[in-house]
Coordinates of C-alpha atoms in Angstrom, one line a residue:
Chain V
M13 CA 0.0 0.0 0.0
N14 CA 1.0 3.5 -0.7
N15 CA 1.7 5.0 2.6
D16 CA 2.7 8.4 1.2
K17 CA -0.7 8.8 -0.3
N18 CA -3.6 10.5 1.4
L19 CA -6.5 8.1 1.5
V20 CA -8.5 10.4 3.8
D21 CA -8.1 14.0 2.9
I22 CA -9.3 16.6 5.4
D23 CA -9.2 20.3 4.9
E24 CA -10.4 22.0 8.0
E25 CA -10.3 25.4 6.4
K26 CA -12.3 24.6 3.3
L27 CA -14.5 22.3 5.5
Q28 CA -13.9 19.5 3.1
F29 CA -13.6 15.8 4.0
R30 CA -12.8 13.4 1.2
V31 CA -12.1 9.7 1.0
A32 CA -10.0 8.2 -1.8
R33 CA -12.1 5.8 -3.9
E34 CA -9.0 3.6 -4.1
A35 CA -9.9 2.6 -0.6
F36 CA -12.9 0.7 -2.0
V37 CA -11.3 -1.1 -4.8
S38 CA -7.7 -2.1 -3.8
D39 CA -6.7 -5.6 -2.8
E40 CA -3.8 -4.2 -0.9
I41 CA -6.0 -2.0 1.2
L42 CA -8.3 -5.0 1.9
A43 CA -5.3 -7.0 3.1
A44 CA -4.3 -4.1 5.3
E45 CA -7.8 -3.9 6.7
Y46 CA -7.7 -7.5 7.7
E47 CA -4.3 -7.1 9.3
N48 CA -4.7 -3.7 10.9
I49 CA -8.4 -3.6 11.7
F50 CA -10.2 -6.9 11.8
D51 CA -7.3 -8.7 13.4
Q52 CA -6.9 -5.9 16.0
C53 CA -10.3 -4.7 17.0
W54 CA -13.1 -6.1 19.1
L55 CA -15.6 -7.8 16.7
Y56 CA -19.3 -8.8 17.4
V57 CA -19.7 -12.6 17.5
G58 CA -23.2 -13.1 19.0
H59 CA -25.7 -12.2 21.7
V60 CA -26.0 -13.8 25.1
S61 CA -29.6 -14.7 24.4
E62 CA -28.4 -17.3 21.8
F63 CA -27.1 -19.3 24.8
K64 CA -29.6 -20.4 27.3
K65 CA -28.5 -23.7 28.7
P66 CA -25.1 -25.5 29.0
G67 CA -24.1 -27.0 25.7
D68 CA -25.9 -24.4 23.5
F69 CA -23.6 -23.5 20.7
V70 CA -23.3 -21.5 17.5
T71 CA -20.7 -21.5 14.8
R72 CA -19.8 -18.2 13.1
T73 CA -17.3 -17.0 10.6
I74 CA -15.7 -13.8 12.0
A75 CA -13.2 -12.1 9.9
R76 CA -12.6 -15.2 7.9
R77 CA -12.0 -17.3 11.0
N78 CA -14.3 -20.2 11.9
L79 CA -15.4 -19.9 15.5
L80 CA -17.4 -22.1 17.8
V81 CA -19.1 -20.3 20.7
T82 CA -20.5 -22.5 23.4
M83 CA -22.0 -22.3 26.9
G84 CA -20.0 -24.5 29.2
T85 CA -21.5 -26.8 31.8
D86 CA -20.8 -24.0 34.3
K87 CA -22.8 -21.6 32.1
T88 CA -19.8 -19.5 31.1
L89 CA -19.5 -18.6 27.5
N90 CA -16.4 -19.7 25.5
A91 CA -15.2 -18.9 22.0
F92 CA -12.9 -21.4 20.2
F93 CA -11.3 -21.7 16.9
N94 CA -13.5 -24.3 15.2
T95 CA -10.6 -26.5 14.1
C96 CA -9.4 -29.7 15.5
P97 CA -6.0 -29.2 17.3
H98 CA -5.0 -32.6 16.0
R99 CA -5.0 -32.2 12.2
G100 CA -7.3 -29.3 11.5
A101 CA -10.7 -30.6 10.5
T102 CA -13.7 -28.4 11.4
V103 CA -14.9 -29.8 14.7
C104 CA -18.5 -28.6 14.7
R105 CA -20.2 -28.5 11.4
E106 CA -23.7 -27.4 12.4
R107 CA -24.9 -23.8 12.6
S108 CA -26.3 -24.0 16.1
G109 CA -27.7 -26.4 18.6
N110 CA -27.1 -28.0 21.9
S111 CA -24.4 -30.6 22.6
K112 CA -22.3 -31.4 25.6
N113 CA -19.6 -32.9 23.4
F114 CA -18.2 -32.1 20.0
Q115 CA -16.6 -35.0 18.1
C116 CA -14.3 -34.3 15.3
F117 CA -15.4 -36.8 12.7
Y118 CA -11.9 -37.1 11.1
H119 CA -10.2 -39.1 13.8
G120 CA -12.9 -39.2 16.5
W121 CA -11.4 -36.8 19.1
V122 CA -14.1 -35.6 21.5
F123 CA -14.2 -32.2 23.1
G124 CA -16.4 -30.9 25.9
C125 CA -18.3 -27.7 25.6
D126 CA -15.5 -26.2 27.7
G127 CA -13.1 -27.1 24.9
N128 CA -11.2 -29.7 26.8
L129 CA -10.3 -32.9 25.1
K130 CA -12.4 -35.7 26.6
S131 CA -11.4 -38.7 24.6
Q132 CA -9.3 -39.7 21.7
P133 CA -9.2 -43.1 20.0
G134 CA -5.8 -44.8 20.6
K135 CA -5.0 -42.6 23.6
E136 CA -2.4 -45.1 24.9
R137 CA -0.2 -44.2 21.9
Y138 CA 0.2 -40.7 23.2
S139 CA 2.6 -39.6 25.8
S140 CA 1.2 -39.5 29.4
D141 CA 1.3 -35.8 29.7
F142 CA -0.5 -35.1 26.4
I143 CA -3.9 -34.5 28.0
T144 CA -2.5 -32.7 31.1
S145 CA -0.5 -30.3 28.9
G146 CA -3.7 -29.1 27.2
A147 CA -2.2 -29.6 23.8
G148 CA -5.3 -31.6 22.7
N149 CA -7.8 -28.9 23.7
L150 CA -9.7 -26.6 21.4
V151 CA -7.9 -23.3 21.1
P152 CA -9.8 -20.4 22.6
V153 CA -9.8 -17.1 20.7
P154 CA -7.4 -14.7 22.3
R155 CA -10.0 -12.4 23.8
F156 CA -13.7 -12.8 24.5
D157 CA -15.9 -10.4 26.5
V158 CA -19.5 -9.4 26.8
Y159 CA -21.0 -5.9 27.2
A160 CA -24.7 -5.4 27.8
G161 CA -25.4 -8.8 26.3
F162 CA -23.4 -8.3 23.2
C163 CA -20.5 -10.8 22.8
F164 CA -17.3 -9.7 21.2
V165 CA -14.1 -11.5 20.3
S166 CA -10.7 -10.1 19.5
F167 CA -7.8 -11.9 17.8
N168 CA -5.4 -9.4 19.3
V169 CA -4.3 -10.4 22.8
E170 CA -3.2 -6.9 23.6
V171 CA -6.4 -5.2 22.6
E172 CA -7.7 -2.7 25.1
P173 CA -10.4 -3.9 27.5
L174 CA -13.8 -4.0 25.8
P175 CA -15.4 -1.2 27.8
D176 CA -12.6 1.1 27.0
Y177 CA -12.8 0.2 23.3
L178 CA -16.5 0.8 23.2
A179 CA -16.0 4.3 24.6
G180 CA -19.2 6.5 24.2
A181 CA -21.0 3.6 22.5
K182 CA -21.5 1.9 25.9
E183 CA -24.3 4.2 26.8
Y184 CA -26.2 3.2 23.6
L185 CA -25.6 -0.5 24.2
D186 CA -26.9 -0.1 27.7
L187 CA -29.9 1.7 26.5
V188 CA -30.9 -0.9 23.9
S189 CA -30.5 -3.7 26.4
K190 CA -32.9 -2.1 28.9
Y191 CA -36.2 -2.0 27.0
S192 CA -37.6 -5.0 28.8
E193 CA -37.3 -6.5 32.2
S194 CA -37.4 -9.8 30.5
G195 CA -34.1 -8.9 28.8
M196 CA -33.4 -8.5 25.1
G197 CA -32.8 -11.4 22.7
I198 CA -32.2 -12.3 19.1
S199 CA -35.4 -13.5 17.3
N200 CA -35.5 -16.8 15.4
G201 CA -34.3 -16.4 11.8
S202 CA -31.3 -14.6 10.5
Q203 CA -31.0 -12.7 7.2
E204 CA -27.8 -13.7 5.5
Y205 CA -27.0 -12.0 2.3
A206 CA -24.2 -10.5 0.3
I207 CA -23.6 -7.2 -1.4
R208 CA -21.4 -6.8 -4.4
A209 CA -19.8 -3.7 -2.9
N210 CA -17.0 -2.7 -0.5
W211 CA -17.9 -3.2 3.1
K212 CA -17.2 0.4 4.0
L213 CA -20.1 1.4 1.8
L214 CA -22.4 -0.5 4.1
V215 CA -20.8 1.2 7.1
E216 CA -21.6 4.6 5.6
N217 CA -25.1 3.5 4.5
S218 CA -26.0 2.1 7.9
V219 CA -25.6 5.5 9.6
D220 CA -26.6 7.7 6.7
G221 CA -29.5 9.9 7.5
Y222 CA -29.1 11.9 4.3
H223 CA -30.2 9.2 1.8
A224 CA -33.6 8.2 3.1
V225 CA -35.8 10.6 1.3
S226 CA -34.3 9.9 -2.1
T227 CA -33.2 6.2 -1.9
H228 CA -36.3 5.2 0.1
A229 CA -38.9 7.2 -1.6
T230 CA -41.0 4.1 -2.3
Y231 CA -40.9 3.1 1.4
L232 CA -42.1 6.5 2.5
D233 CA -44.8 6.4 -0.2
Y234 CA -45.8 3.0 1.2
L235 CA -46.2 4.3 4.7
K236 CA -48.2 7.2 3.4
N237 CA -50.5 4.9 1.3
T238 CA -51.0 2.6 4.3
N239 CA -53.7 4.3 6.2
G240 CA -52.2 5.5 9.4
G241 CA -48.7 4.2 8.7
L242 CA -47.1 7.5 9.5
S243 CA -47.5 9.9 12.5
S244 CA -46.9 13.6 12.2
I245 CA -43.6 13.5 14.0
K246 CA -40.8 15.1 12.0
L247 CA -37.5 13.5 10.9
E248 CA -35.1 15.5 12.9
G249 CA -32.2 14.9 15.3
K250 CA -28.5 14.9 15.7
S251 CA -25.4 12.8 15.0
L252 CA -22.7 12.2 17.6
D253 CA -19.1 11.0 17.4
L254 CA -18.8 8.5 20.2
G255 CA -15.0 8.1 20.1
N256 CA -12.8 5.3 18.8
G257 CA -14.6 5.4 15.4
H258 CA -18.0 4.7 16.9
A259 CA -20.9 7.0 16.0
V260 CA -24.7 7.4 16.4
L261 CA -27.6 9.2 14.9
E262 CA -30.4 9.9 17.3
Y263 CA -33.6 11.3 15.8
T264 CA -37.3 11.4 15.8
A265 CA -39.2 9.9 12.8
P266 CA -42.8 9.4 11.7
W267 CA -42.8 5.6 11.7
G268 CA -44.1 3.4 14.4
R269 CA -41.8 1.8 17.0
P270 CA -42.9 -1.3 19.0
I271 CA -41.0 0.4 21.8
A272 CA -42.9 2.7 22.0
S273 CA -44.2 5.1 19.4
W274 CA -47.7 4.6 18.3
I275 CA -49.0 5.1 14.8
P276 CA -52.7 5.2 13.9
L277 CA -52.4 2.0 11.8
W278 CA -52.0 0.1 15.1
G279 CA -55.5 1.0 16.3
E280 CA -56.9 1.3 19.8
E281 CA -55.6 -2.1 20.9
G282 CA -52.2 -1.0 19.8
K283 CA -52.5 2.3 21.5
Q284 CA -53.3 0.7 24.8
E285 CA -50.4 -1.7 24.4
I286 CA -47.9 1.0 23.5
D287 CA -49.2 3.2 26.4
Q288 CA -48.6 0.3 28.8
I289 CA -45.1 -0.3 27.5
Y290 CA -44.3 3.4 27.8
A291 CA -45.7 3.7 31.3
R292 CA -43.5 0.8 32.4
L293 CA -40.4 2.4 30.8
V294 CA -41.2 5.6 32.8
E295 CA -41.5 3.6 36.0
L296 CA -38.2 1.8 35.4
H297 CA -36.1 4.5 33.9
G298 CA -37.8 7.9 34.6
E299 CA -39.5 10.2 32.1
E300 CA -36.4 11.5 30.4
L301 CA -34.8 8.2 29.5
A302 CA -38.1 6.6 28.7
D303 CA -38.9 9.3 26.3
R304 CA -35.6 8.8 24.6
M305 CA -36.0 5.1 24.5
A306 CA -39.5 5.2 23.1
H307 CA -39.5 8.2 20.8
K308 CA -35.9 8.4 19.4
N309 CA -34.5 6.3 16.8
R310 CA -30.8 5.4 16.9
N311 CA -28.5 4.2 14.1
L312 CA -25.4 3.0 16.0
L313 CA -22.1 2.1 14.4
I314 CA -19.5 0.3 16.5
F315 CA -16.2 0.4 14.7
P316 CA -15.4 -1.4 12.5
N317 CA -18.5 -3.4 11.4
L318 CA -21.3 -3.7 14.0
V319 CA -24.4 -1.8 13.3
I320 CA -27.3 -1.7 15.7
N321 CA -30.2 0.2 14.2
D322 CA -33.0 0.8 16.7
I323 CA -35.5 2.2 14.3
M324 CA -38.9 0.8 13.3
A325 CA -37.5 -2.5 14.8
I326 CA -34.1 -3.3 16.0
T327 CA -31.6 -4.9 13.7
V328 CA -28.1 -6.1 14.6
R329 CA -26.0 -6.3 11.6
T330 CA -22.4 -7.3 10.9
F331 CA -20.5 -7.7 7.7
Y332 CA -17.1 -8.8 6.3
P333 CA -15.4 -8.2 3.0
E334 CA -14.5 -11.3 0.9
E335 CA -13.1 -9.1 -1.8
P336 CA -12.8 -5.3 -2.2
N337 CA -16.1 -5.4 -4.1
Y338 CA -17.9 -8.2 -2.3
M339 CA -19.1 -8.5 1.3
L340 CA -21.1 -11.0 3.4
V341 CA -23.8 -9.6 5.6
N342 CA -25.5 -11.1 8.6
G343 CA -28.6 -9.4 10.1
W344 CA -30.7 -10.3 13.1
S345 CA -33.7 -8.9 14.9
L346 CA -33.2 -7.9 18.5
A347 CA -36.4 -7.9 20.6
P348 CA -37.6 -8.1 24.2
N349 CA -37.4 -11.8 25.3
E350 CA -41.0 -11.5 26.4
E351 CA -43.4 -9.3 24.6
S352 CA -47.1 -9.8 23.6
D353 CA -48.0 -11.7 20.5
W354 CA -49.3 -8.4 19.2
A355 CA -46.1 -6.5 19.8
R356 CA -43.9 -9.3 18.3
K357 CA -46.0 -9.5 15.2
F358 CA -45.9 -5.8 14.5
R359 CA -42.3 -5.7 15.4
L360 CA -41.4 -8.3 12.8
S361 CA -43.8 -6.7 10.3
N362 CA -42.1 -3.4 10.8
F363 CA -38.7 -5.0 10.4
L364 CA -39.6 -6.7 7.2
E365 CA -41.3 -3.6 5.6
F366 CA -38.0 -1.7 5.8
L367 CA -35.2 -3.9 6.7
G368 CA -33.6 -6.9 5.0
P369 CA -33.2 -8.2 1.5
G370 CA -36.9 -8.7 0.9
G371 CA -38.0 -5.4 2.4
F372 CA -39.2 -2.2 0.8
A373 CA -36.0 -0.3 1.6
T374 CA -32.9 -2.5 2.0
P375 CA -32.9 -3.8 -1.6
D376 CA -32.6 -0.2 -2.7
D377 CA -29.7 0.3 -0.3
V378 CA -28.0 -2.7 -1.8
E379 CA -28.6 -1.3 -5.3
A380 CA -27.1 2.1 -4.2
L381 CA -24.0 0.4 -2.8
E382 CA -23.5 -1.7 -5.8
S383 CA -24.0 1.4 -7.9
C384 CA -21.3 3.2 -6.0
Q385 CA -19.0 0.3 -6.4
N386 CA -19.6 0.3 -10.1
G387 CA -18.9 4.0 -10.1
F388 CA -15.6 3.4 -8.4
N389 CA -14.3 1.7 -11.6
N390 CA -13.5 5.3 -12.5
Y391 CA -11.4 5.8 -9.4
Q392 CA -8.2 6.7 -11.1
L393 CA -9.9 9.6 -12.9
V394 CA -12.5 10.5 -10.4
P395 CA -10.5 9.8 -7.3
W396 CA -12.5 11.2 -4.4
S397 CA -15.8 10.7 -2.5
D398 CA -17.0 13.7 -0.5
I399 CA -18.4 13.3 3.1
S400 CA -18.3 17.0 4.1
K401 CA -21.9 17.5 4.9
G402 CA -22.4 19.5 8.1
M403 CA -18.7 20.0 8.6
G404 CA -18.0 23.0 10.9
K405 CA -21.6 23.2 12.0
E406 CA -22.0 23.6 15.8
T407 CA -24.6 20.9 16.0
P408 CA -24.4 18.2 13.4
N409 CA -27.8 17.1 12.2
Y410 CA -28.9 13.5 11.9
D411 CA -28.6 13.8 8.1
D412 CA -25.1 15.3 8.1
E413 CA -22.1 13.1 7.6
L414 CA -20.3 13.5 10.9
Q415 CA -20.7 9.8 11.7
M416 CA -19.0 8.8 8.5
R417 CA -16.2 11.2 9.3
A418 CA -15.8 9.5 12.7
F419 CA -15.5 6.1 11.1
W420 CA -13.1 7.2 8.4
S421 CA -10.9 9.1 10.7
R422 CA -10.5 6.0 12.9
W423 CA -10.1 3.8 9.8
N424 CA -7.3 6.1 8.6
Q425 CA -5.5 5.7 11.9
F426 CA -5.4 2.0 11.4
I427 CA -4.6 1.9 7.8
G428 CA -2.0 4.6 7.6
G429 CA -1.7 7.3 5.0
T430 CA -1.4 10.7 6.5
P431 CA -2.5 10.9 10.1
T432 CA -5.7 12.8 10.6
P433 CA -5.9 15.6 13.1
N434 CA -6.6 14.6 16.7
S435 CA -4.8 11.3 16.0
N436 CA -4.1 9.8 19.4
V437 CA -4.1 6.1 18.7
R438 CA -1.0 4.1 18.4
R439 CA -0.8 1.4 15.8
I440 CA -1.7 -1.8 17.7
P441 CA 0.9 -4.6 17.3
S442 CA 0.1 -7.5 15.1
I443 CA -1.7 -10.6 16.4
A444 CA 0.4 -12.7 18.6
V445 CA 0.8 -16.4 17.7
V446 CA -1.1 -18.3 20.3
Chain L
M15 CA -32.9 -55.8 3.7
N16 CA -35.9 -57.9 2.7
D17 CA -38.2 -56.1 5.0
V18 CA -37.2 -52.8 3.6
A19 CA -37.7 -54.0 0.0
I20 CA -41.2 -55.4 0.9
E21 CA -42.2 -52.2 2.5
K22 CA -41.1 -50.2 -0.5
N23 CA -43.1 -52.5 -2.8
S24 CA -46.2 -51.7 -0.9
L25 CA -45.5 -47.9 -1.1
R26 CA -48.2 -46.3 -3.1
I27 CA -47.3 -43.4 -5.4
P28 CA -49.5 -40.4 -4.7
S29 CA -51.6 -39.5 -7.6
S30 CA -53.2 -36.2 -8.6
E31 CA -56.1 -38.3 -9.8
D32 CA -57.1 -38.8 -6.2
F33 CA -58.3 -35.2 -6.2
A34 CA -59.9 -35.2 -9.6
A35 CA -63.3 -34.3 -8.1
Y36 CA -61.8 -30.9 -7.1
V37 CA -59.0 -30.2 -9.4
T38 CA -56.7 -31.6 -12.1
R39 CA -52.9 -31.2 -12.3
A40 CA -53.3 -29.7 -15.7
E41 CA -55.4 -27.0 -14.3
V42 CA -52.9 -26.3 -11.6
E43 CA -50.1 -26.3 -14.2
D44 CA -52.0 -23.8 -16.3
L45 CA -52.2 -21.5 -13.3
L46 CA -48.6 -21.7 -12.3
Y47 CA -47.3 -21.4 -15.8
Y48 CA -49.5 -18.4 -16.4
E49 CA -48.3 -16.9 -13.1
A50 CA -44.7 -17.4 -14.2
E51 CA -45.4 -15.7 -17.5
L52 CA -47.0 -12.7 -15.8
L53 CA -44.0 -12.3 -13.5
D54 CA -41.5 -12.6 -16.3
T55 CA -43.3 -10.0 -18.4
W56 CA -43.7 -7.7 -15.4
Q57 CA -47.5 -7.7 -15.6
L58 CA -47.6 -7.5 -11.8
H59 CA -51.1 -6.0 -11.5
D60 CA -52.4 -9.0 -13.4
W61 CA -50.3 -11.3 -11.3
L62 CA -51.8 -9.8 -8.2
A63 CA -55.3 -10.5 -9.6
L64 CA -54.5 -14.2 -9.3
F65 CA -54.7 -13.9 -5.6
T66 CA -57.7 -13.9 -3.3
E67 CA -58.7 -11.0 -1.1
G68 CA -57.2 -12.3 2.1
C69 CA -54.0 -13.6 0.5
S70 CA -50.5 -13.9 1.7
Y71 CA -47.0 -14.3 0.3
Y72 CA -44.0 -15.6 2.3
V73 CA -40.3 -16.1 1.9
P74 CA -38.9 -17.5 5.1
S75 CA -35.2 -16.8 6.0
T76 CA -32.9 -19.6 4.8
D77 CA -32.0 -20.8 8.3
L78 CA -35.6 -21.4 9.5
P79 CA -37.4 -24.7 9.6
R80 CA -40.3 -25.1 7.2
T81 CA -42.8 -24.9 10.0
A82 CA -41.6 -21.4 11.1
S83 CA -44.2 -18.7 11.5
A84 CA -43.7 -15.1 10.5
D85 CA -45.5 -14.1 13.7
D86 CA -42.5 -15.0 15.8
S87 CA -39.6 -15.6 13.4
L88 CA -37.7 -13.3 11.1
F89 CA -38.6 -13.9 7.4
Y90 CA -37.3 -12.2 4.3
I91 CA -40.8 -11.6 3.2
A92 CA -44.1 -11.9 5.0
D93 CA -46.8 -10.0 3.1
D94 CA -50.4 -9.9 3.9
A95 CA -52.8 -8.7 1.2
V96 CA -52.1 -5.0 1.9
R97 CA -48.4 -5.3 1.8
L98 CA -48.5 -7.6 -1.2
R99 CA -50.5 -5.0 -3.1
E100 CA -48.0 -2.3 -1.9
R101 CA -45.1 -4.5 -3.1
V102 CA -46.6 -4.6 -6.5
I103 CA -47.3 -0.8 -6.5
R104 CA -43.7 -0.2 -5.4
L105 CA -42.1 -2.5 -7.9
M106 CA -43.9 -0.8 -10.8
K107 CA -42.4 2.6 -9.8
K108 CA -39.2 4.0 -11.3
T109 CA -38.1 4.9 -7.8
A110 CA -38.0 1.2 -6.8
H111 CA -34.3 1.5 -7.6
S112 CA -33.4 -2.1 -7.1
E113 CA -35.8 -3.1 -9.9
Y114 CA -35.5 0.0 -12.2
P115 CA -34.1 -0.5 -14.7
R116 CA -36.0 -3.8 -14.5
S117 CA -34.1 -7.0 -14.2
R118 CA -34.8 -9.8 -16.6
T119 CA -36.3 -12.8 -14.9
R120 CA -37.2 -16.4 -15.9
H121 CA -39.5 -18.3 -13.5
L122 CA -39.3 -22.1 -14.1
V123 CA -41.8 -24.2 -12.3
S124 CA -41.6 -28.0 -12.1
N125 CA -42.4 -31.0 -9.9
I126 CA -46.0 -29.9 -9.5
R127 CA -47.9 -32.1 -7.1
I128 CA -51.3 -31.9 -5.6
L129 CA -51.0 -32.6 -1.9
A130 CA -54.6 -32.3 -0.8
A131 CA -57.9 -31.0 -2.0
D132 CA -61.4 -30.6 -0.9
A133 CA -64.3 -28.3 -1.8
K134 CA -62.7 -25.4 0.1
E135 CA -59.0 -25.6 -0.6
I136 CA -56.3 -27.2 -2.7
Q137 CA -52.8 -27.6 -1.6
V138 CA -50.0 -27.8 -4.2
A139 CA -46.3 -28.2 -4.0
A140 CA -43.9 -27.2 -6.8
A141 CA -40.2 -26.7 -7.3
F142 CA -38.9 -23.5 -8.8
V143 CA -35.8 -22.0 -10.2
T144 CA -36.1 -18.2 -10.8
Y145 CA -33.2 -16.5 -12.6
R146 CA -32.6 -12.8 -12.2
M147 CA -30.3 -11.1 -14.7
K148 CA -29.2 -7.5 -14.3
F149 CA -26.0 -5.5 -14.8
G150 CA -23.9 -8.5 -15.7
N151 CA -25.1 -10.6 -12.7
N152 CA -27.0 -13.9 -13.2
D153 CA -28.5 -15.1 -10.0
A154 CA -30.6 -18.2 -9.5
Y155 CA -33.1 -18.5 -6.7
V156 CA -33.8 -22.2 -6.1
G157 CA -36.5 -23.7 -3.9
S158 CA -39.9 -25.1 -3.5
T159 CA -43.3 -23.4 -3.2
N160 CA -46.3 -24.5 -1.3
Y161 CA -49.5 -23.0 -2.7
R162 CA -52.9 -22.9 -1.0
L163 CA -55.5 -22.4 -3.8
R164 CA -59.2 -21.8 -3.8
R165 CA -61.9 -21.6 -6.4
V166 CA -63.4 -18.2 -6.9
D167 CA -66.2 -18.1 -9.5
G168 CA -64.8 -21.4 -10.9
Q169 CA -61.3 -20.0 -11.4
L170 CA -58.3 -21.1 -9.3
R171 CA -56.9 -18.3 -7.1
I172 CA -53.9 -18.2 -4.8
V173 CA -54.7 -17.9 -1.1
E174 CA -51.1 -18.3 0.0
K175 CA -47.8 -18.6 -1.7
R176 CA -44.9 -19.7 0.5
C177 CA -41.5 -20.0 -1.2
F178 CA -38.9 -22.0 0.7
L179 CA -35.4 -21.2 -0.6
D180 CA -33.0 -24.1 -0.9
L181 CA -30.1 -21.6 -0.9
E182 CA -28.0 -21.7 2.3
A183 CA -28.1 -17.9 2.3
L184 CA -29.0 -15.1 -0.1
R185 CA -25.5 -15.1 -1.6
P186 CA -24.4 -13.7 -3.8
H187 CA -27.9 -12.4 -4.7
G188 CA -28.1 -9.9 -1.8
R189 CA -31.9 -9.3 -2.2
V190 CA -35.2 -10.8 -3.1
S191 CA -36.3 -7.7 -4.9
I192 CA -38.2 -9.6 -7.5
I193 CA -41.2 -11.7 -6.8
L194 CA -40.2 -15.4 -6.7

């Protein structure tokens, strides 16, 4: 990679913030992103609600690494590399389930859900201290931690503690985890799709308040057509830089929120239900926080690739590049563990209308991102993208581009090029060999 | 081994003739082939007219069991009659960016079987491959559809269309922006 080149170009005087389109197309930059970002940062791996009893497990691919996350017999969560320490075969080949043991089918080694080797055919042919040395155990990921129910891994032993890493985003994770006394959980069913575009385009898009009116014209038409689909509440709010590359938009919007903004479409039954949910939020958290929870939408980005959009429903979304122009996306719905059938139905309905690859909005986002990627074919002659909107304004609006600048400034610190102003982050050393 | 063979010999092949009092397979084929034609020619308003008033259209997420309900599980698509109508209205607009310019599609329907039928309702299973071609990408959606049909004024109409994708994930497609 060309370190003497500005990939992020910031002109504080002209109030111009530009990103080199090369950053979206280059194989070298993608390699640097894996080495300097995905191998260094905390990455979302799952939610505690996916593990209810000992032996519950999920397998996930996180930054090209196959992981097995389990709840041990002592109910602690563990994350392992999903590869047999013997000769490498994938140990668990199911997506999720419950099992106290995991048997590698290649040579029959059996591991407990705590990762320890329990048995191996022909054990007598191994030295006596083979088991005691732990050499036959599943290898844990270097770092695993949980914040507000969100589980993260890091492949960097020396990564800063998760709460420090999350910086100002902690408050927003706390908030979204407190909607229900029953706790929050991932709903059944995940949306797994791909976009033929660079992953950073989805970062930008996920926290982009500027594109809605144009890109999602048909979604807004739909809400207008559906009798009572929209309230009179205006789209307005602010965007915040939460530090460490994290950012959030917090704003009011005319669509309904199962927690807890009523729209006429939901009728009297719905109104009673929403009023009850709101009253309980006030009891639990006080008027001010309850109002924020119920009536404000939040598009939250946790650097580098976790998006929690608490909008007409709550989506948890993460994505990884396979190629500069191809990413894999995983999306889930986050909801109270216990809510009425009415609320769950409208929540999922709200989710589907907007979010996900079959919704009335996300396909147009996918189209926009692929369209950008296609435009980047011209990067040598049209080298810059502009994300200056709202620069220098005292209060950045929800539809300004501050949140993207927060991401790109942080990205630039990891990837190199010319340091951005306020650069205070050292380059984290490469992953240690475990 | 013998036991298995004997049992297999006694296995009766289900026949669509069993339901001849209510519907023939040829009639169902006519409906599904016509449906495919309407979709491939983007005559979506006419396509919608094939559905009953209280209709629904589902595409469950690829990791869900076939029995999953959209009331408590996250689908790709779970349209009631209103949202299905709105889907059609949306898809016919130039501002439905994902499908304007329109993609080319080819809906192939096969393996059509009548599962059950009575005076009220007819249940049909079919396999499908729907190709979507746009901007140099050719994506194939592969799966099976369960239809619930009903006669309205003598004509077969769709009460429910539920498309189970066989794909492990929507990759590389990235969307179900067309109707399957």
